[in-house]
PDB file of C-alpha atoms and ligand atoms in Angstrom:
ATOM      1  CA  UNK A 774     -21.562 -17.312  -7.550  1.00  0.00           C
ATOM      2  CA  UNK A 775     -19.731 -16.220 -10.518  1.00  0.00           C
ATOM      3  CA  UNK A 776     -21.677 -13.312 -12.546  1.00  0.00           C
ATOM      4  CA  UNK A 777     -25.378 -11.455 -12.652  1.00  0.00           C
ATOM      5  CA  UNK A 778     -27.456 -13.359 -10.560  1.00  0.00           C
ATOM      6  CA  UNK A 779     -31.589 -12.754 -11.802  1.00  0.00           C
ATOM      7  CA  UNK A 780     -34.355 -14.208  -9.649  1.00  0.00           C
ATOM      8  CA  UNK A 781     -37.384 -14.485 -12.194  1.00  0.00           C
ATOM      9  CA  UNK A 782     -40.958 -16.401 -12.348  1.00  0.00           C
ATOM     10  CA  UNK A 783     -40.204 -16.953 -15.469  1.00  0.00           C
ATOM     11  CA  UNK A 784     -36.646 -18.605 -16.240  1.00  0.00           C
ATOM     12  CA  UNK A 785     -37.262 -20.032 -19.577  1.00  0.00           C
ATOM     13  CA  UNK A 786     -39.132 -16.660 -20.831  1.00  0.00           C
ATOM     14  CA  UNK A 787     -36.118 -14.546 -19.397  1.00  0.00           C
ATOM     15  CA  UNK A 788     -33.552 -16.889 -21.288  1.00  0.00           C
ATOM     16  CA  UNK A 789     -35.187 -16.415 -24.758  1.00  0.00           C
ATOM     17  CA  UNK A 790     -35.625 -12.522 -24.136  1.00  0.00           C
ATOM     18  CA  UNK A 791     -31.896 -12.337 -23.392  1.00  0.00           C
ATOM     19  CA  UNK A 792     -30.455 -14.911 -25.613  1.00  0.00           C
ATOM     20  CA  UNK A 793     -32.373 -13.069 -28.494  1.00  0.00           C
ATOM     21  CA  UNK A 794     -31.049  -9.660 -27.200  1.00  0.00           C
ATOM     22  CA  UNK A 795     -27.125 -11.533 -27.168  1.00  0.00           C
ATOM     23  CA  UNK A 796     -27.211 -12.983 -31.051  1.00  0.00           C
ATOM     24  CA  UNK A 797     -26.929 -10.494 -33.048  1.00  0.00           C
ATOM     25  CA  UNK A 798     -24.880 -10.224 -36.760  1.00  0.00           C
ATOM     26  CA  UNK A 799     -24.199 -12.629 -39.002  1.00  0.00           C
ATOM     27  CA  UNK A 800     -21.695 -15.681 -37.911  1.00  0.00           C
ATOM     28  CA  UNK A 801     -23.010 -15.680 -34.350  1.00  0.00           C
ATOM     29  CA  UNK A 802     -22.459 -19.328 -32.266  1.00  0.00           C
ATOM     30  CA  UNK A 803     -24.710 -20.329 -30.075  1.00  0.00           C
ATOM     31  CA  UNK A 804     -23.947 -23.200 -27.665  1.00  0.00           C
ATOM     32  CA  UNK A 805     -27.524 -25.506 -26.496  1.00  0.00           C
ATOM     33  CA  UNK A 806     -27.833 -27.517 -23.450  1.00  0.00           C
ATOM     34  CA  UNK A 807     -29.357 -30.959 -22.486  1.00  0.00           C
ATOM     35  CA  UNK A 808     -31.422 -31.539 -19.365  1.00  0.00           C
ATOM     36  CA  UNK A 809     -35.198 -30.964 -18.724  1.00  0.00           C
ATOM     37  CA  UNK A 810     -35.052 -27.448 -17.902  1.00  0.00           C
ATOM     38  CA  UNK A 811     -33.680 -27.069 -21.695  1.00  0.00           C
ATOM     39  CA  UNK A 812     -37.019 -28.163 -22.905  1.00  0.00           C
ATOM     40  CA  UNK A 813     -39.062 -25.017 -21.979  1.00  0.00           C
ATOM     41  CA  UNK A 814     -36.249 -22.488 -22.807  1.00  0.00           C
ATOM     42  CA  UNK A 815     -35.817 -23.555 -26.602  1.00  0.00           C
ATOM     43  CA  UNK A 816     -39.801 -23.698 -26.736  1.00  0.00           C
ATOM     44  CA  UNK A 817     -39.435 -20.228 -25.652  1.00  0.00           C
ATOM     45  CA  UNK A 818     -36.868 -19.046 -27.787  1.00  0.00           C
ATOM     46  CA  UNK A 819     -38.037 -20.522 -30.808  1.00  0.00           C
ATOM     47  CA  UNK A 820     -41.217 -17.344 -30.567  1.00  0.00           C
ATOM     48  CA  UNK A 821     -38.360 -14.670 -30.340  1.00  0.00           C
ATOM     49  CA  UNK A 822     -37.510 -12.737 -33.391  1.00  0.00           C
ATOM     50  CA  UNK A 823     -33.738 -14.192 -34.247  1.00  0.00           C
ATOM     51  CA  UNK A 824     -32.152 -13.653 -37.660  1.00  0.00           C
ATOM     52  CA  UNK A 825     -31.529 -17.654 -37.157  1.00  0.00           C
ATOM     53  CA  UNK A 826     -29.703 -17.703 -40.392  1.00  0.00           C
ATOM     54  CA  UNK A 827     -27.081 -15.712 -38.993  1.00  0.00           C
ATOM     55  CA  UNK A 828     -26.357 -18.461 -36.835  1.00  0.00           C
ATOM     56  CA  UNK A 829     -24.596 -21.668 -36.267  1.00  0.00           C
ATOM     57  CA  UNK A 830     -25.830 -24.026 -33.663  1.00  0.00           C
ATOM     58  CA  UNK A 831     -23.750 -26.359 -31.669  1.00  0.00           C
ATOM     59  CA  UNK A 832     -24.108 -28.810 -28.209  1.00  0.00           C
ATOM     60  CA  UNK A 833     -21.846 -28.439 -25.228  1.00  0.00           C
ATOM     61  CA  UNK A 834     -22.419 -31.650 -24.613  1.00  0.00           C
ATOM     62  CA  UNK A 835     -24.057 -34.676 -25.798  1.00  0.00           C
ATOM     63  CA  UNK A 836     -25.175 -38.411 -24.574  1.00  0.00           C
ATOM     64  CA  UNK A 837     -23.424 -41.243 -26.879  1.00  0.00           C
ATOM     65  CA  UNK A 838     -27.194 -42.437 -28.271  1.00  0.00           C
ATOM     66  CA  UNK A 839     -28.100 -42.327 -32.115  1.00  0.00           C
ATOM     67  CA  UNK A 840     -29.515 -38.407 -32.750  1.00  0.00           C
ATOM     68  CA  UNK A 841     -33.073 -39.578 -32.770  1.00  0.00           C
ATOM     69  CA  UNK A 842     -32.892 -41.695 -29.273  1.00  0.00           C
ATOM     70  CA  UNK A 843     -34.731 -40.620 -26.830  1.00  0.00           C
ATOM     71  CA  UNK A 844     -31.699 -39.471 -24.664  1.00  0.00           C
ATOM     72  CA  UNK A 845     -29.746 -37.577 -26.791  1.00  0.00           C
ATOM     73  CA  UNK A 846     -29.597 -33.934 -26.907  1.00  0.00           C
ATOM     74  CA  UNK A 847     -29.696 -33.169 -30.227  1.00  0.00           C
ATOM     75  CA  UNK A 848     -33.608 -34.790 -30.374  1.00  0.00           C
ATOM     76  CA  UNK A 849     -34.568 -32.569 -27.281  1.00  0.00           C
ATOM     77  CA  UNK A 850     -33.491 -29.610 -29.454  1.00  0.00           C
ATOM     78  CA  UNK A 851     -35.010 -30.956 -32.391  1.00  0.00           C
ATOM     79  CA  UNK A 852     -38.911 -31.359 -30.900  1.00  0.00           C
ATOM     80  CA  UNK A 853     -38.201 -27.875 -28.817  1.00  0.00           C
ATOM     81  CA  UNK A 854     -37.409 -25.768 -31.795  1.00  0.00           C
ATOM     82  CA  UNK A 855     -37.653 -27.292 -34.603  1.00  0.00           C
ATOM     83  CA  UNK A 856     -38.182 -24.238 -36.916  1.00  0.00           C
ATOM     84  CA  UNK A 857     -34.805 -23.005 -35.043  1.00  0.00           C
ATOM     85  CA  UNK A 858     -32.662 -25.782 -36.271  1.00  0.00           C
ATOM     86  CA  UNK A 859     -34.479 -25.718 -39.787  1.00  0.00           C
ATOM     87  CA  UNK A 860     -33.928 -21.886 -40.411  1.00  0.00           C
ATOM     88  CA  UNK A 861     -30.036 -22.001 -38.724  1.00  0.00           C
ATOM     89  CA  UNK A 862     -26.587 -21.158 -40.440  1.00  0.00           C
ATOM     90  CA  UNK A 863     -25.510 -24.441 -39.372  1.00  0.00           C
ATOM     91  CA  UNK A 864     -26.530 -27.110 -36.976  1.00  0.00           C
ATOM     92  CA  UNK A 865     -23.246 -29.042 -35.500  1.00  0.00           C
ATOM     93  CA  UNK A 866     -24.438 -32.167 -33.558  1.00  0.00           C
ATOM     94  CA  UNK A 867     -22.084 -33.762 -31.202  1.00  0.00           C
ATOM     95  CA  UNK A 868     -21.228 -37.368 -32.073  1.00  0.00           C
ATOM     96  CA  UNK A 869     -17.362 -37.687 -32.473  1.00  0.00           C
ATOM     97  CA  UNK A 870     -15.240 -35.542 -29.765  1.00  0.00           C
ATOM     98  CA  UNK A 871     -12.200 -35.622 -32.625  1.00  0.00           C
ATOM     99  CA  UNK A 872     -14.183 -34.360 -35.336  1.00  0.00           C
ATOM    100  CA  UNK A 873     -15.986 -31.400 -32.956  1.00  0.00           C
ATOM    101  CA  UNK A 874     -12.929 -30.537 -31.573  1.00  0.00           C
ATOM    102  CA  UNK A 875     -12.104 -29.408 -35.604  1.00  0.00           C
ATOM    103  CA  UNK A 876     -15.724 -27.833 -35.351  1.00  0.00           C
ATOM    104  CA  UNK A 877     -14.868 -25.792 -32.336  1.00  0.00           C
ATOM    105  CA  UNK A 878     -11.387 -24.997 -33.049  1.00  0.00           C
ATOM    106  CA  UNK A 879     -12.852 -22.868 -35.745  1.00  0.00           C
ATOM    107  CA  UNK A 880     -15.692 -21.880 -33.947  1.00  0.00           C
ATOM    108  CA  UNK A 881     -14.325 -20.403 -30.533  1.00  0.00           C
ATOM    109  CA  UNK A 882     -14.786 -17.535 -28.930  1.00  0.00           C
ATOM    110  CA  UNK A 883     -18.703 -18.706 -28.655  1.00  0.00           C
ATOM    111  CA  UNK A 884     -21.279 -15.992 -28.155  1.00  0.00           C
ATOM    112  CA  UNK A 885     -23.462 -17.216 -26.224  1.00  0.00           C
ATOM    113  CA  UNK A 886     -23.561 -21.238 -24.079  1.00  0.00           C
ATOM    114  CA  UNK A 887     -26.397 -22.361 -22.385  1.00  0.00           C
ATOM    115  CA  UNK A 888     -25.710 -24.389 -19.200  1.00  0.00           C
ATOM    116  CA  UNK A 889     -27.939 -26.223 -17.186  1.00  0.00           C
ATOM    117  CA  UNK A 890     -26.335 -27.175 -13.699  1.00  0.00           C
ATOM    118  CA  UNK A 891     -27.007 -30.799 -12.138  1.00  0.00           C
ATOM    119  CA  UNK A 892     -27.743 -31.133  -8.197  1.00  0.00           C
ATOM    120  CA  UNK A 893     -24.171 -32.361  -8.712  1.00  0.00           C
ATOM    121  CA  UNK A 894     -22.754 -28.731  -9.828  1.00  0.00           C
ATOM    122  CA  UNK A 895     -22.014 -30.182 -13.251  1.00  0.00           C
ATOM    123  CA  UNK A 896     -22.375 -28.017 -16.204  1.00  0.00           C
ATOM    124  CA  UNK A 897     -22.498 -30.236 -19.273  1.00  0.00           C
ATOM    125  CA  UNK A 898     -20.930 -33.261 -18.980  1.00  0.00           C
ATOM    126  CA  UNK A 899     -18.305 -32.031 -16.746  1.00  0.00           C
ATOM    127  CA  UNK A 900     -19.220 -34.046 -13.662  1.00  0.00           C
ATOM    128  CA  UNK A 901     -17.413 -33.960 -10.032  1.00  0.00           C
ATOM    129  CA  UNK A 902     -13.908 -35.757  -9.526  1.00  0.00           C
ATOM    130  CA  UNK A 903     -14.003 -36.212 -13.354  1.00  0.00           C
ATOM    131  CA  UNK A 904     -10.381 -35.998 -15.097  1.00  0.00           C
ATOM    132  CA  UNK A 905     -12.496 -34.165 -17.361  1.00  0.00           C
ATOM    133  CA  UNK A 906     -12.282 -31.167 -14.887  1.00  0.00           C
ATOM    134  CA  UNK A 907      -8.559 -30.699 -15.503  1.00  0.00           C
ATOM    135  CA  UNK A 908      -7.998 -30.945 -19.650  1.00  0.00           C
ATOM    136  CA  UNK A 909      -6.188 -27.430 -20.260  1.00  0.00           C
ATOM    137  CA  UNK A 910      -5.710 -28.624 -24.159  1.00  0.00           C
ATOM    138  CA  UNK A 911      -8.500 -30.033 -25.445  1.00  0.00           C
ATOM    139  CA  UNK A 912     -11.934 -28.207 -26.410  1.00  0.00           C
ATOM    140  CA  UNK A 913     -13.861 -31.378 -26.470  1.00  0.00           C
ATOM    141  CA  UNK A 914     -13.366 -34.517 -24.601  1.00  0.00           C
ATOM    142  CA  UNK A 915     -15.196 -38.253 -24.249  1.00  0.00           C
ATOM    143  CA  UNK A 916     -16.683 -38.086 -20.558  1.00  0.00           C
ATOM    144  CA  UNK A 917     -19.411 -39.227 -18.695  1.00  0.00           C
ATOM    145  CA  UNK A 918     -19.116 -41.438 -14.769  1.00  0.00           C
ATOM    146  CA  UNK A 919     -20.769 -43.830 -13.193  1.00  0.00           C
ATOM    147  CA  UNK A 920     -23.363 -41.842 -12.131  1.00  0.00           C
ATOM    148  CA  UNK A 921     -25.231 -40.066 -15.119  1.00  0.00           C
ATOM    149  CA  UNK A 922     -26.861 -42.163 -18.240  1.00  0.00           C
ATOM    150  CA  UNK A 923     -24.740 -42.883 -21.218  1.00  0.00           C
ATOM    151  CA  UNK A 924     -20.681 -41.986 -21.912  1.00  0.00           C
ATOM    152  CA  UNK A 925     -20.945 -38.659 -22.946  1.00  0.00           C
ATOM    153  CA  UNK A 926     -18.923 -35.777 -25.153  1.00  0.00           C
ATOM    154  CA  UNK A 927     -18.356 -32.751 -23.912  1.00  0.00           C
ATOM    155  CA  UNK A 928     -16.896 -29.280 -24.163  1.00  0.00           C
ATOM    156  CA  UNK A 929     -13.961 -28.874 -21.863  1.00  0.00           C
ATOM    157  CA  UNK A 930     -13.609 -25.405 -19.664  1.00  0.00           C
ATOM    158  CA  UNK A 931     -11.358 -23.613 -22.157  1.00  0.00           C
ATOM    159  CA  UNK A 932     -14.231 -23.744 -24.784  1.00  0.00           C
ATOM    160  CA  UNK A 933     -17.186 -22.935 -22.395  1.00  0.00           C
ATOM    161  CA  UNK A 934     -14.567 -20.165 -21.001  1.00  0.00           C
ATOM    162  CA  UNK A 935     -14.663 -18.681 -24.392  1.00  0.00           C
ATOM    163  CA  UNK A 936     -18.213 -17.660 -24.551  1.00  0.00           C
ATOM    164  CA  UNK A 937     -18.812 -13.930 -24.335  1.00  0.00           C
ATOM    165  CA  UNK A 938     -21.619 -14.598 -22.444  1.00  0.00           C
ATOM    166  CA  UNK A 939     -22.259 -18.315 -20.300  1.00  0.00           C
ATOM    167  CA  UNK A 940     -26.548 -18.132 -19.449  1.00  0.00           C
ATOM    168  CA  UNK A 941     -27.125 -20.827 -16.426  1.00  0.00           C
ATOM    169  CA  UNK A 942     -30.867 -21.942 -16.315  1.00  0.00           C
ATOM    170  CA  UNK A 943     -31.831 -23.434 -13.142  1.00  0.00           C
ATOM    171  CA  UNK A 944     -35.305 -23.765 -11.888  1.00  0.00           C
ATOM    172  CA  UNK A 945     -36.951 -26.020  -8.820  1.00  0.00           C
ATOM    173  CA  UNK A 946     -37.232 -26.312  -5.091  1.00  0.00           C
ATOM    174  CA  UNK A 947     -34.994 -29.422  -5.671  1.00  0.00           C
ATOM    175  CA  UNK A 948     -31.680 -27.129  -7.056  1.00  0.00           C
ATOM    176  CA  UNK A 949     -31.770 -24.920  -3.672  1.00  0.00           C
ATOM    177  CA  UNK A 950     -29.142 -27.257  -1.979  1.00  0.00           C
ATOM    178  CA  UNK A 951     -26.646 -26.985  -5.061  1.00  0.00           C
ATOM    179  CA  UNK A 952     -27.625 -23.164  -5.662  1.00  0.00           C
ATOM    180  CA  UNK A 953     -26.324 -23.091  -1.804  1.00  0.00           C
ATOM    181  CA  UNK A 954     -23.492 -25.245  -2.006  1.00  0.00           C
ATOM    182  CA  UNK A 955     -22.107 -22.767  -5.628  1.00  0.00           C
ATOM    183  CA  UNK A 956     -22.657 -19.528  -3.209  1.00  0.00           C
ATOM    184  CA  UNK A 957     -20.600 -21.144  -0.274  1.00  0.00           C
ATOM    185  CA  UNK A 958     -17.739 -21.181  -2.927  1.00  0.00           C
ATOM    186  CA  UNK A 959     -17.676 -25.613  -3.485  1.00  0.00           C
ATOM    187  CA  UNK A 960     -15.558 -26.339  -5.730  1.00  0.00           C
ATOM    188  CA  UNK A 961     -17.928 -27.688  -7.805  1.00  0.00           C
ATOM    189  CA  UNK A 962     -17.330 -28.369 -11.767  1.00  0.00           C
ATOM    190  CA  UNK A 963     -19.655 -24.606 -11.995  1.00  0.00           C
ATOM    191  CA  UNK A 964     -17.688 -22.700  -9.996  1.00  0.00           C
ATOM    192  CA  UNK A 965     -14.907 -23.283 -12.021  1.00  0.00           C
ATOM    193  CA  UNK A 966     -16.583 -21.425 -15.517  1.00  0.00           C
ATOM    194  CA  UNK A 967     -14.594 -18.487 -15.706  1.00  0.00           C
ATOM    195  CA  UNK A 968     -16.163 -17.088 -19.046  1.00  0.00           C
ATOM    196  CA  UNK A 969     -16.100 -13.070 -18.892  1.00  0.00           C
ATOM    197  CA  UNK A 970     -19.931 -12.228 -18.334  1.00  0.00           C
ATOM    198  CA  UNK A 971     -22.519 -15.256 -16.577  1.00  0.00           C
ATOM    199  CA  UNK A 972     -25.896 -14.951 -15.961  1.00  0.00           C
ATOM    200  CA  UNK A 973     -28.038 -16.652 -13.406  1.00  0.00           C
ATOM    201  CA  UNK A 974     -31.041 -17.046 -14.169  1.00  0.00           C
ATOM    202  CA  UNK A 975     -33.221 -18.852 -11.166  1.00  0.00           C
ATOM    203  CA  UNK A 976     -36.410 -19.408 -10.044  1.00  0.00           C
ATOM    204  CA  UNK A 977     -37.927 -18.905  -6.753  1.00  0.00           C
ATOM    205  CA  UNK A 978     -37.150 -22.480  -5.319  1.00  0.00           C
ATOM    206  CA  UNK A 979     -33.678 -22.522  -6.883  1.00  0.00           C
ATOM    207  CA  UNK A 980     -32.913 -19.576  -5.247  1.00  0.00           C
ATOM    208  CA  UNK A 981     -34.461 -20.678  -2.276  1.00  0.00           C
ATOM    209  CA  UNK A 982     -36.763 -18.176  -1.305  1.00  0.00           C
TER     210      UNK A 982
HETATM  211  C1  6PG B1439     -27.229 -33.184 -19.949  1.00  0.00           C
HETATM  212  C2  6PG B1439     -27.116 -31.711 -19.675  1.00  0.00           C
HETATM  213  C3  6PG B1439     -26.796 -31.480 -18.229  1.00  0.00           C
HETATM  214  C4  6PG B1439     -27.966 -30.699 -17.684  1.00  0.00           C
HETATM  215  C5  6PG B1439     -27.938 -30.640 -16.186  1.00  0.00           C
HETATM  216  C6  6PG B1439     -29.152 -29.863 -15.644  1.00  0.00           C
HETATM  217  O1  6PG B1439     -26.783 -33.651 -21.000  1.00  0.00           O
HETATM  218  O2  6PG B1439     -27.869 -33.835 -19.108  1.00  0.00           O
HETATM  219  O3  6PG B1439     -26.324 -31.040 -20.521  1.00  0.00           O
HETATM  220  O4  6PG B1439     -25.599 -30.771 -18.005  1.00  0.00           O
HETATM  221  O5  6PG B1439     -27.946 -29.372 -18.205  1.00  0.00           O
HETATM  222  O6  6PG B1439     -27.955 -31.971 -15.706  1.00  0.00           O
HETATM  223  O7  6PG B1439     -30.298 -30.530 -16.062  1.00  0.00           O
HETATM  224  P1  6PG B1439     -31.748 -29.983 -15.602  1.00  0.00           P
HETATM  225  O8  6PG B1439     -31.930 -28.683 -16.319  1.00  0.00           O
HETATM  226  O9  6PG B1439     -32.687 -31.053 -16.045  1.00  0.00           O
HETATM  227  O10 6PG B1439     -31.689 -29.809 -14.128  1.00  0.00           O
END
C-alpha cells in the first residue's frame, strides 16, 4: 500500500481530526468523495473547527443525476454538512467534465482529496479496465462502466496526483479482500495514486484483523 497506513475504531472521527489539522490558510482546496462511508466522515468534519471560508470545495467525482437526486454526490455532501458547504469559499459541483476541467486547471495542486475505495480498487470513478485509467492529459474525464450506477465524471490521476495529501477512508469486514488484494501490489485503479503523502485510514475489518 502506498503511504501511512492508520488502523483506528474510529475512521470517520480520525478523518475530520486530520483533514482539519491539513486545511489551513486562506485559498485551501479540498477534494469530497461519494460512497456511504463519506456520509459519517463529513458529519464528522462538519463539528471540527475549520476557517471554512478559507476554502473552496470541489468533487472528485460525481454520478450524472440532477444535484438534488438521490444518487448524486453533491446531495450526500449537502445533508452531511450542510453548514460546511454554506460557510465555504466556494462550492464547485461536478456536472460538465469540460467546464471542471477549467475549474481544476486553476485549482491544482489540491490540498487535500478524499477517496473512498470500492471492493473493486476504484477510487472515484476510476473503475478497473476503464480507458479512464490511462488519460495522461486530461484532469477530468466522462466515465463510469457497466458495472456501477449512472455515467459518471471524474478526476483523472494527474489531478488526484496533485493533492499534497490523498486521505483513503475505508471501513467494514466486507473491504478486507480489496485491502488484501492493494497490499499484494494488484494493479488496481488505487495502487496507481501516486500523490506525495496518502493516508490509510481503516477500520478493524478493513484491515482484517
Ligand atoms: C462514488 C464514490 C466511490 C466510493 C467508493 C467507496 O461516487 O461512488 O466516489 O468512489 O468512494 O465506491 O464507497 P464506500 O465508501 O461506500 O465503500
Amino acid at each position: 500500500m502506498n503511504g501511512e497506513v492508520k488502523v483506528v475504531n474510529d475512521v470517520a472521527a480520525e478523518f475530520a481530526r486530520i483533514v482539519a489539522s491539513e486545511l489551513k490558510g486562506s485559498g485551501s482546496t479540498f477534494v469530497l468523495s461519494g460512497g456511504s462511508t463519506a456520509t459519517a466522515c463529513y458529519q464528522q468534519l462538519a463539528e471540527q473547527n475549520v476557517e471554512w471560508s478559507d476554502v473552496s470545495i470541489f468533487w472528485g467525482d460525481e454520478r450524472c443525476v440532477p444535484l438534488d437526486h438521490e444518487d448524486s454526490n453533491y446531495l450526500l455532501a449537502q445533508k452531511a454538512m450542510p453548514s460546511v458547504l454554506n460557510a465555504a469559499a466556494a462550492v464547485y459541483a461536478m456536472e460538465d467534465a469540460d467546464a471542471y476541467e477549467k475549474l481544476v486547471a486553476d485549482a491544482v495542486p489540491f490540498d487535500v482529496v478524499h477517496l473512498g475505495v470500492g471492493d473493486d480498487g476504484h477510487v472515484a470513478s476510476l473503475f478497473p479496465d476503464s480507458d479512464t485509467l490511462n488519460v495522461e492529459d486530461r484532469l477530468v474525464v466522462d466515465g463510469g462502466d457497466e458495472f456501477h450506477k449512472h455515467p459518471r465524471i471524474t478526476l483523472t490521476y494527474p489531478a488526484i496526483n496533485s493533492a499534497k495529501v490523498v486521505i483513503y477512508t475505508v471501513v467494514g469486514e466486507n473491504k478486507a479482500e480489496m485491502i488484501n488484494r492493494v497490499r499484494s501490489g494488484e494493479d488496481l485503479p488505487v495502487n496507481r495514486v501516486k500523490a506525495e503523502r496518502q493516508i490509510w485510514l481503516l477500520d478493524e475489518g478493513a484491515n482484517g484483523n
